[in-house]
């Protein structure tokens, strides 16, 4: 599908008649905090015409892995870096395509989704729901406590517990490292926070 065409300087490019086609009208990406995303789109030359050009991103977080292209069909690879973004952040930008068929831009929107903690009783959104899970399934609650997604529970009214959670888990990991294979004894440390939530 033809993209939006901007004014082009003819000083450095030998333009031919025709227009480029694109596999996407707009690139929309949804990812989690800290993730990298790799994808691609395709550029199609007019029938019988040879295309030559380059692709530039408007945002430094969107890395063009295919900086130049030529031929009748080109695959443009890209990588988005979300390492420094927070949940709820949205990044808007575009790929600039400069070619012997004119200049185009392909917009992209990257959204960092809010994390969720899935469990057997549904999505856990706060510590009260987590305490309910602990009553129903203690072992599952313990496993989720150490999962990478548990921090998403510590938001809103529970945000103040984030520092205590990190301190507690760091301490338990240090003890676990010293005890080696005696991992079962760590349930005591995990239970401190869970029982505190249940009693509250």
XYZ file of C-alpha atoms in Angstrom:
200
model
C 0.000 0.000 0.000
C 1.303 3.401 -0.914
C 2.635 5.498 1.934
C 2.463 9.199 2.577
C 4.738 11.031 0.183
C 6.758 14.053 1.251
C 8.524 16.590 -0.909
C 11.812 15.238 -2.247
C 15.037 16.880 -3.260
C 16.104 15.751 -6.725
C 19.703 16.867 -6.352
C 21.091 13.513 -5.173
C 18.595 10.963 -6.501
C 17.700 9.935 -10.027
C 13.913 9.664 -9.776
C 11.931 7.304 -11.940
C 8.200 7.324 -12.516
C 6.204 5.237 -10.055
C 5.646 4.924 -6.335
C 6.659 2.431 -3.680
C 4.338 0.014 -1.949
C 4.584 -0.974 1.719
C 3.457 -4.052 3.612
C 2.161 -1.923 6.493
C 0.315 1.365 6.731
C 1.366 1.820 10.342
C 3.502 -0.252 12.677
C 2.017 -0.761 16.134
C 4.027 -2.549 18.799
C 2.962 -3.615 22.281
C 5.595 -4.879 24.675
C 6.526 -5.232 28.322
C 8.846 -2.985 30.282
C 12.523 -3.692 29.575
C 11.871 -5.777 26.454
C 13.410 -5.514 23.024
C 11.260 -6.052 19.975
C 12.445 -7.112 16.538
C 10.276 -6.920 13.460
C 10.233 -6.143 9.763
C 8.256 -4.534 6.980
C 8.571 -4.836 3.207
C 9.004 -2.272 0.470
C 7.760 -3.082 -3.040
C 9.010 -1.376 -6.173
C 6.679 -0.502 -9.078
C 6.474 -3.262 -11.656
C 9.521 -3.307 -13.903
C 11.402 -0.630 -11.983
C 14.537 -0.977 -9.902
C 14.474 0.622 -6.448
C 17.407 1.927 -4.497
C 17.266 3.833 -1.209
C 17.847 4.048 2.508
C 15.762 3.981 5.697
C 16.214 6.222 8.745
C 14.343 6.159 12.047
C 13.131 9.335 13.728
C 13.731 7.900 17.224
C 17.021 6.574 18.571
C 15.231 3.702 20.331
C 14.057 2.349 16.979
C 17.154 0.837 15.410
C 17.161 0.189 11.655
C 18.952 -3.096 11.098
C 18.540 -2.660 7.333
C 19.806 0.836 6.608
C 19.711 0.569 2.842
C 17.839 -1.451 0.239
C 17.725 -2.189 -3.466
C 15.840 -4.371 -5.914
C 12.175 -5.077 -6.516
C 11.292 -6.226 -2.993
C 13.163 -5.253 0.169
C 12.782 -6.480 3.721
C 13.552 -3.809 6.308
C 14.506 -5.220 9.705
C 14.271 -3.147 12.855
C 14.763 -3.451 16.600
C 13.084 -1.336 19.266
C 14.809 -0.812 22.607
C 12.441 -0.348 25.547
C 15.023 -0.747 28.291
C 14.581 2.792 29.591
C 10.800 3.033 29.274
C 8.215 2.630 31.997
C 4.822 0.941 31.971
C 2.283 3.160 30.228
C 4.870 4.977 28.093
C 4.044 5.526 24.422
C 6.631 6.347 21.771
C 5.549 7.729 18.399
C 7.835 8.145 15.434
C 8.362 7.127 11.839
C 10.698 5.483 9.380
C 11.908 7.865 6.681
C 12.342 6.110 3.347
C 14.469 7.993 0.824
C 14.619 6.348 -2.583
C 14.820 6.877 -6.314
C 11.013 6.586 -6.276
C 10.572 9.503 -3.889
C 10.538 10.067 -0.140
C 8.033 8.394 2.165
C 7.421 7.988 5.853
C 5.989 5.011 7.668
C 4.676 5.851 11.173
C 5.152 3.625 14.193
C 3.675 3.627 17.698
C 5.215 1.636 20.549
C 3.243 1.118 23.762
C 4.661 -0.340 26.971
C 1.872 -2.367 28.540
C 1.127 -2.600 32.227
C 2.184 -5.955 33.597
C -0.329 -8.404 35.046
C 0.158 -11.360 37.352
C -1.875 -14.369 36.250
C -2.936 -16.997 38.750
C -5.359 -19.894 39.102
C -7.963 -17.521 40.586
C -7.493 -14.885 37.887
C -5.379 -11.761 37.496
C -3.761 -10.557 40.735
C -3.962 -6.758 40.812
C -3.104 -5.962 44.431
C -1.803 -7.453 47.653
C -5.289 -8.140 49.009
C -5.982 -10.444 46.057
C -2.553 -11.984 46.491
C -3.364 -12.746 50.125
C -6.572 -14.452 48.986
C -4.543 -16.594 46.599
C -2.235 -17.552 49.465
C -5.253 -18.811 51.413
C -6.389 -20.909 48.447
C -3.041 -22.148 47.156
C -0.008 -21.471 49.311
C 2.535 -23.058 46.970
C 1.319 -21.123 43.933
C 1.476 -17.897 45.938
C 5.052 -18.657 46.928
C 6.005 -19.312 43.304
C 4.405 -16.085 42.119
C 6.094 -14.169 44.929
C 9.444 -14.906 43.269
C 8.278 -14.503 39.684
C 9.576 -11.635 37.563
C 6.068 -10.214 37.216
C 5.288 -9.913 40.925
C 6.396 -6.268 41.057
C 3.338 -5.251 39.006
C 1.198 -6.072 42.056
C 3.068 -3.460 44.083
C 1.390 -0.431 42.559
C -1.363 1.968 43.525
C -2.109 1.721 47.252
C 0.487 -1.068 47.564
C 3.314 0.889 45.932
C 4.843 1.683 49.306
C 5.574 -2.007 49.884
C 7.829 -2.244 46.864
C 10.967 -1.297 48.758
C 10.211 -3.787 51.535
C 9.550 -6.503 48.943
C 12.857 -5.914 47.197
C 14.753 -5.857 50.485
C 13.094 -9.069 51.649
C 13.652 -10.969 48.406
C 17.274 -9.813 48.224
C 17.880 -11.054 51.759
C 16.232 -14.402 51.069
C 18.245 -14.874 47.868
C 21.468 -14.234 49.772
C 20.538 -16.797 52.407
C 19.461 -19.258 49.707
C 22.827 -18.865 48.032
C 24.572 -19.758 51.275
C 22.375 -22.745 52.020
C 22.634 -24.144 48.500
C 20.281 -27.077 48.128
C 18.280 -26.288 51.259
C 15.773 -24.223 49.257
C 12.731 -25.514 51.149
C 13.722 -23.535 54.198
C 13.028 -20.355 52.276
C 9.286 -20.803 52.680
C 9.698 -19.232 56.104
C 10.969 -16.005 54.601
C 8.291 -15.934 51.946
C 5.613 -16.520 54.555
C 6.496 -13.387 56.489
C 5.066 -11.080 53.867
C 2.123 -13.303 52.984
C 0.982 -13.792 56.579
C 1.332 -10.076 57.182
C -1.071 -9.420 54.286
C -3.528 -12.032 55.518
C -3.595 -10.647 59.033
C -3.954 -7.071 57.710
